[in-house]
CSV table of C-alpha atoms in Angstrom, one decimal:
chain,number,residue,atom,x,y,z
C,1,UNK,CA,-31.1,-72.2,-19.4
C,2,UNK,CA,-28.2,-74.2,-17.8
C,3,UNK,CA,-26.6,-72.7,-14.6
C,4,UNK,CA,-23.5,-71.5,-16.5
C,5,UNK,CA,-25.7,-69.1,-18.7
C,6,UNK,CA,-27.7,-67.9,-15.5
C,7,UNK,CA,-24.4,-67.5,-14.0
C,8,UNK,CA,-23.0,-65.6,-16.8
C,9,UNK,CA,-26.6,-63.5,-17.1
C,10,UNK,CA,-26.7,-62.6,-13.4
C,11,UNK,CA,-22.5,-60.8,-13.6
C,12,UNK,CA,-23.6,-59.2,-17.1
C,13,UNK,CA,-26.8,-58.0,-15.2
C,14,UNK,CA,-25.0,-56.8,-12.1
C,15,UNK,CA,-21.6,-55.8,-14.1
C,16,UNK,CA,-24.4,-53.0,-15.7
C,17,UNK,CA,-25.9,-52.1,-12.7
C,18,UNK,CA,-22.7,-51.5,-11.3
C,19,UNK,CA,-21.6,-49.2,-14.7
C,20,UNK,CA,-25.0,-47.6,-14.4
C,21,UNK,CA,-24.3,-46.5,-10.3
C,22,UNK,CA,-21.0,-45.5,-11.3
C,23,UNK,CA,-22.5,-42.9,-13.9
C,24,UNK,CA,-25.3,-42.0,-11.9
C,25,UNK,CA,-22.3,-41.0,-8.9
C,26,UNK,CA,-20.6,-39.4,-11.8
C,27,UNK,CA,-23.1,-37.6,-13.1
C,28,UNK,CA,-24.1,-35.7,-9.1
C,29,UNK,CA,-20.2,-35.0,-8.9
C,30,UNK,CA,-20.4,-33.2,-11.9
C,31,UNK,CA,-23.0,-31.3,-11.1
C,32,UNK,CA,-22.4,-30.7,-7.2
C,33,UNK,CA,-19.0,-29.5,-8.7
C,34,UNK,CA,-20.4,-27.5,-11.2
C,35,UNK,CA,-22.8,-25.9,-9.0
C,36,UNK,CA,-20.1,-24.8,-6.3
C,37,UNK,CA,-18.1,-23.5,-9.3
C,38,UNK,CA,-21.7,-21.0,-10.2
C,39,UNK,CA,-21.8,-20.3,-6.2
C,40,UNK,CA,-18.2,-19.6,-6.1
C,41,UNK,CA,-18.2,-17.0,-9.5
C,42,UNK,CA,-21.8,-15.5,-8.1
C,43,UNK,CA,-20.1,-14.6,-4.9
C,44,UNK,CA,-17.4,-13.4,-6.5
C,45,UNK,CA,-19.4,-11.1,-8.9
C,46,UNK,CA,-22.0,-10.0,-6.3
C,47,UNK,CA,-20.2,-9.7,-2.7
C,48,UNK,CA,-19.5,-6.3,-2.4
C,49,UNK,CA,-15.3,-5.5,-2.3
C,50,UNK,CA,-14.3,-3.6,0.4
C,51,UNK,CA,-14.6,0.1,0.5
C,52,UNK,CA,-11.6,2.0,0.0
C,53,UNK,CA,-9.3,3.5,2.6
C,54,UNK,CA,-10.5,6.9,3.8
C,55,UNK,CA,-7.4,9.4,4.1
C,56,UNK,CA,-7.9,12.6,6.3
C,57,UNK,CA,-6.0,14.1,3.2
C,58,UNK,CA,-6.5,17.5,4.0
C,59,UNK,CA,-4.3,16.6,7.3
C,60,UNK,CA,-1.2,15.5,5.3
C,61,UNK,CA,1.8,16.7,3.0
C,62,UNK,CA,0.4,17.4,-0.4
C,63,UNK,CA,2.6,17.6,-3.7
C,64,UNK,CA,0.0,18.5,-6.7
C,65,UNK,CA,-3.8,20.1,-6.2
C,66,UNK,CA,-6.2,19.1,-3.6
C,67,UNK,CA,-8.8,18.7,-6.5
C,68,UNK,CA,-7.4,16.3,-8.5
C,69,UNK,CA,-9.0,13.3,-9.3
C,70,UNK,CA,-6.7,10.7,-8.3
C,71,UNK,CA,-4.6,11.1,-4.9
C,72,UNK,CA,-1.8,8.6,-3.9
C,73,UNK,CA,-0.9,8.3,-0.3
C,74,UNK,CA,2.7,6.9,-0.1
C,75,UNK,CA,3.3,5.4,3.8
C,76,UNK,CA,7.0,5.5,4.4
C,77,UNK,CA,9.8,5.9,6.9
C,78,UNK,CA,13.1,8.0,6.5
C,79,UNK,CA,15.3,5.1,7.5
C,80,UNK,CA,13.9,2.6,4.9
C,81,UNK,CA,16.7,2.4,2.3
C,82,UNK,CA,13.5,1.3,-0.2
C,83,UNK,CA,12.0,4.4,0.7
C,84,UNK,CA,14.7,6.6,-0.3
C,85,UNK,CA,15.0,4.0,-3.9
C,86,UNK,CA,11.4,5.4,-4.3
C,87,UNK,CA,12.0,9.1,-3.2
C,88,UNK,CA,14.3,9.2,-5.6
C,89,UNK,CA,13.3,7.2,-8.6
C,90,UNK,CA,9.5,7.3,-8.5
C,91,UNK,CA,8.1,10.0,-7.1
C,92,UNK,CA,10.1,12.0,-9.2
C,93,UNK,CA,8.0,9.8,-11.8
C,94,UNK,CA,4.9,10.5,-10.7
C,95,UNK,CA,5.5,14.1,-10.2
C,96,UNK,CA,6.4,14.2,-13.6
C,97,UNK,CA,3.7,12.7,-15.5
C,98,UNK,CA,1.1,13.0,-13.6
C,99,UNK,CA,1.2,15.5,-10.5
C,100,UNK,CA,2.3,18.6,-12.4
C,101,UNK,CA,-0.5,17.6,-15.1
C,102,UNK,CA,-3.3,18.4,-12.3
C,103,UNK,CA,-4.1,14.6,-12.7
C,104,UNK,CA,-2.6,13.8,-9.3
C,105,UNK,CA,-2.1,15.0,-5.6
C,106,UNK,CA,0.5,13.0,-3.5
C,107,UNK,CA,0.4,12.8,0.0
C,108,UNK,CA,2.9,11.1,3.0
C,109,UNK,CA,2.2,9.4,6.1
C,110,UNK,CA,4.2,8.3,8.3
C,111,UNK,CA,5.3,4.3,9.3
C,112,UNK,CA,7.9,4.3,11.6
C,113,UNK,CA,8.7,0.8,12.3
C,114,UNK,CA,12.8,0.7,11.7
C,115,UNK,CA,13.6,2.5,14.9
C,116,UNK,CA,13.2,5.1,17.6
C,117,UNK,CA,15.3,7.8,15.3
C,118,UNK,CA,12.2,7.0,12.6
C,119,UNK,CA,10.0,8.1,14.7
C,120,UNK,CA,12.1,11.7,15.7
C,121,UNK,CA,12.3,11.9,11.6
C,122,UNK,CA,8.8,11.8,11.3
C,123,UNK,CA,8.5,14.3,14.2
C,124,UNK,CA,10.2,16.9,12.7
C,125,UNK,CA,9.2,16.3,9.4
C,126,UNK,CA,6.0,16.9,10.6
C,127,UNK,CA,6.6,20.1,12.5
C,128,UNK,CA,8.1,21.5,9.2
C,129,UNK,CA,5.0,20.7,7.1
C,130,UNK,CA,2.8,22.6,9.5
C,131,UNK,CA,5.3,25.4,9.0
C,132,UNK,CA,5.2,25.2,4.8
C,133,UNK,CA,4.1,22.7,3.0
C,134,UNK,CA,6.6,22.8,0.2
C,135,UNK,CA,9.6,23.1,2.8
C,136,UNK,CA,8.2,19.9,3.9
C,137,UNK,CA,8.4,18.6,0.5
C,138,UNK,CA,12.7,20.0,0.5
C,139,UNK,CA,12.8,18.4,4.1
C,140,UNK,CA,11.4,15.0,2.7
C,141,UNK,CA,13.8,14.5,-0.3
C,142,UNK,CA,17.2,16.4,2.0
C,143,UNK,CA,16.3,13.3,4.3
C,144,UNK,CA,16.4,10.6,1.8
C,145,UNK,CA,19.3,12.2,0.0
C,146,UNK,CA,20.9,12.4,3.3
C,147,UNK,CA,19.9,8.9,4.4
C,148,UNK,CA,22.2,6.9,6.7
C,149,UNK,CA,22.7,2.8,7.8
C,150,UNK,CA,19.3,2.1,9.0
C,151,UNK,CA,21.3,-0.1,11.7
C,152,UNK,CA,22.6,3.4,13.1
C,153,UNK,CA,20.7,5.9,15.1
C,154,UNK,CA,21.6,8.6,12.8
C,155,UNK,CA,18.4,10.8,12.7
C,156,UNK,CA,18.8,12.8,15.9
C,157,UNK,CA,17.3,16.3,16.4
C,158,UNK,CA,20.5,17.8,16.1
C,159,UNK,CA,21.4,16.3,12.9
C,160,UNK,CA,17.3,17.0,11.9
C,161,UNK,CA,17.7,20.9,12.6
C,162,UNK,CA,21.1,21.0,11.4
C,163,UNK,CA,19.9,19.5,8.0
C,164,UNK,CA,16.9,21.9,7.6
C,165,UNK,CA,19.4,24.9,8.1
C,166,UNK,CA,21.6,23.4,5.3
C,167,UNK,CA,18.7,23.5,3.3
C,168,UNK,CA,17.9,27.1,3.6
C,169,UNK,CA,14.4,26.4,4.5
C,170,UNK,CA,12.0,28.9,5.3
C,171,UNK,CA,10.9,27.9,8.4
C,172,UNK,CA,11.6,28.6,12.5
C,173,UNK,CA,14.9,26.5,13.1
C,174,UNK,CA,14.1,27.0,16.6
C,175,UNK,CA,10.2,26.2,16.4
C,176,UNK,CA,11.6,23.0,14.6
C,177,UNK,CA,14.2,22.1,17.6
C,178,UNK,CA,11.3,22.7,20.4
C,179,UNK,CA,8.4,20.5,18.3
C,180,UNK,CA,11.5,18.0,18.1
C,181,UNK,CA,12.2,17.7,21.8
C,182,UNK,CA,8.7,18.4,23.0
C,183,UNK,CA,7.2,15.8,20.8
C,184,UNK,CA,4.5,18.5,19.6
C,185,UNK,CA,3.1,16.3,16.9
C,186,UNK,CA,3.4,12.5,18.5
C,187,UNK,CA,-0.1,12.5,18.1
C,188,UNK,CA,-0.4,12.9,14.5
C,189,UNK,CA,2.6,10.4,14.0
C,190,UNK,CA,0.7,8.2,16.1
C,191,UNK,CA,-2.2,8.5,13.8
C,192,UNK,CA,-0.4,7.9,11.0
C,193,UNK,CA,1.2,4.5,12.4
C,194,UNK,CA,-2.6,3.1,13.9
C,195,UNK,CA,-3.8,4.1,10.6
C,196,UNK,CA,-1.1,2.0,8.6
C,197,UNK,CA,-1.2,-1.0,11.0
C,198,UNK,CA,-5.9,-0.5,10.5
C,199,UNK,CA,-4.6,-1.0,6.7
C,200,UNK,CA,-2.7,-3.9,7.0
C,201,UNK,CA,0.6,-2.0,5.9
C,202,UNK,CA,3.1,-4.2,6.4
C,203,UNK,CA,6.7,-2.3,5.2
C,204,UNK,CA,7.5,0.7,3.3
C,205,UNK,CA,7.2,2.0,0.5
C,206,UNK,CA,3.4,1.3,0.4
C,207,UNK,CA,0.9,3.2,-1.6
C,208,UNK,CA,-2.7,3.4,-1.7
C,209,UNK,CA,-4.6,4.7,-4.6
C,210,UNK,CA,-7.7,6.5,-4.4
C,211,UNK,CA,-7.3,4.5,-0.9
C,212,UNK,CA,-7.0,0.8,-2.4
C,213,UNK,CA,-3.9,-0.6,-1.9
C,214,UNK,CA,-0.6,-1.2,-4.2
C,215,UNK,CA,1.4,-3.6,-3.8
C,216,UNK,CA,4.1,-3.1,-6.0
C,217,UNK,CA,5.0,0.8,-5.1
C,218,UNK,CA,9.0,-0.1,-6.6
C,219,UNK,CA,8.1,-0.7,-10.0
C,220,UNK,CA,6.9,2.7,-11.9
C,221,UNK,CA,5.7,0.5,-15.1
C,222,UNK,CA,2.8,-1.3,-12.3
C,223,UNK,CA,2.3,2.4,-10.7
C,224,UNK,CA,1.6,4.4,-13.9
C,225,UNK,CA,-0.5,1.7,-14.7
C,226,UNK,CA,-2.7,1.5,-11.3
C,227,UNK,CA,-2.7,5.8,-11.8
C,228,UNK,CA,-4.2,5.8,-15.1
C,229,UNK,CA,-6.8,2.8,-14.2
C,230,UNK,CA,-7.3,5.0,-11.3
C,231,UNK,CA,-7.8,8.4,-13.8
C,232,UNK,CA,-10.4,6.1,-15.8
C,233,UNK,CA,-12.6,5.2,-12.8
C,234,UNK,CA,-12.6,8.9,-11.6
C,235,UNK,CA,-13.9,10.0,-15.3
């Protein structure tokens, strides 16, 4: 064999060693990759999800009957010009087809992040709940109705006691005005913002759904259709 054959020989032989390294690399790539992929789907599958928010509901505003299956919590402030979009265009909604069905009870707590008049809203909102429920239910849509420029400190106990009058509520107008002034239920407002901040509730409308969390709260089609997976989980 000359030396231009062993030459030629010796690249064929290493050309196909090299080919066979490269497979062989290849090859453990594939299955390295393929293996993360089956770890990554297993943990997926098998890590448990986080358990669902637990509500003190039998604390809070309810529309609907304590003993229905699916209950929707709905963290909001008065100021929020979103909020009142939803007071008005979705809960209505859900009311509808769903609360007055018995499939549903609705609930409020309070996030009062636009300013200091969100939190005197949510202070006499609560005082009138603890009065009667379903005046508190008149209060929460009068206030939405009744919703000013959320640059403007506009919610002010005056205008607060002056709007429950206007609604012929049956409640203590001057109960109301005290539990304003004297902050009677800072406490449970307070609760109600640690409580949305815990959840990672980060503006409002925000519901949560047999306590797991909706993103989309604006757009009834996605909330009907979170409710009635809900309704099939509960079965």
């Amino acid at each position: 064999m000359n030396n231009t054959t062993s030459k030629a020989s010796y690249k064929n032989q290493r050309k196909a060693e090299k080919q066979k390294q490269q497979q062989k690399m290849k090859n453990l790539t594939w299955i390295t990759v393929s293996g993360l992929v089956v770890l990554l789907i297993l943990a997926f599958v098998f890590i448990p999800k986080p358990a669902p928010a637990a509500f003190a509901y039998d604390k809070l505003p309810i529309l609907g009957s304590p003993d229905a299956p699916v209950k929707v919590v709905e963290f909001g402030d008065y100021k929020c010009p979103s909020c009142q979009f939803f007071s008005q265009q979705i809960e209505p909604q859900i009311k509808k087809d769903f609360v007055d069905k018995g499939g549903v009870s609705f609930y409020f707590m309070n996030f009062t992040f636009i300013g200091p008049d969100s939190y005197t809203a949510a202070l006499a909102a609560q005082s009138i709940y603890h009065q009667n429920n379903d005046a508190y239910w008149k209060f929460y849509d009068a206030l939405y109705k009744n919703q000013q420029n959320e640059k403007l400190q506009w919610a002010t106990p005056e205008f607060l006691v002056n709007l429950a009058k206007q609604q012929n509520l049956p409640i203590d107008f001057n109960k109301l005005q005290q539990d304003i002034v004297s902050r009677t239920y800072a406490a449970e407002v307070d609760e109600h913002n640690a409580m949305a901040k815990k959840l990672n509730v980060t503006g409002t409308p925000t519901l949560f759904i047999n306590g797991e969390k909706m993103e989309e709260a604006m757009d009834y089609a996605k909330v009907k259709a979170a409710i009635e997976k809900a309704q099939k989980g509960a079965k």
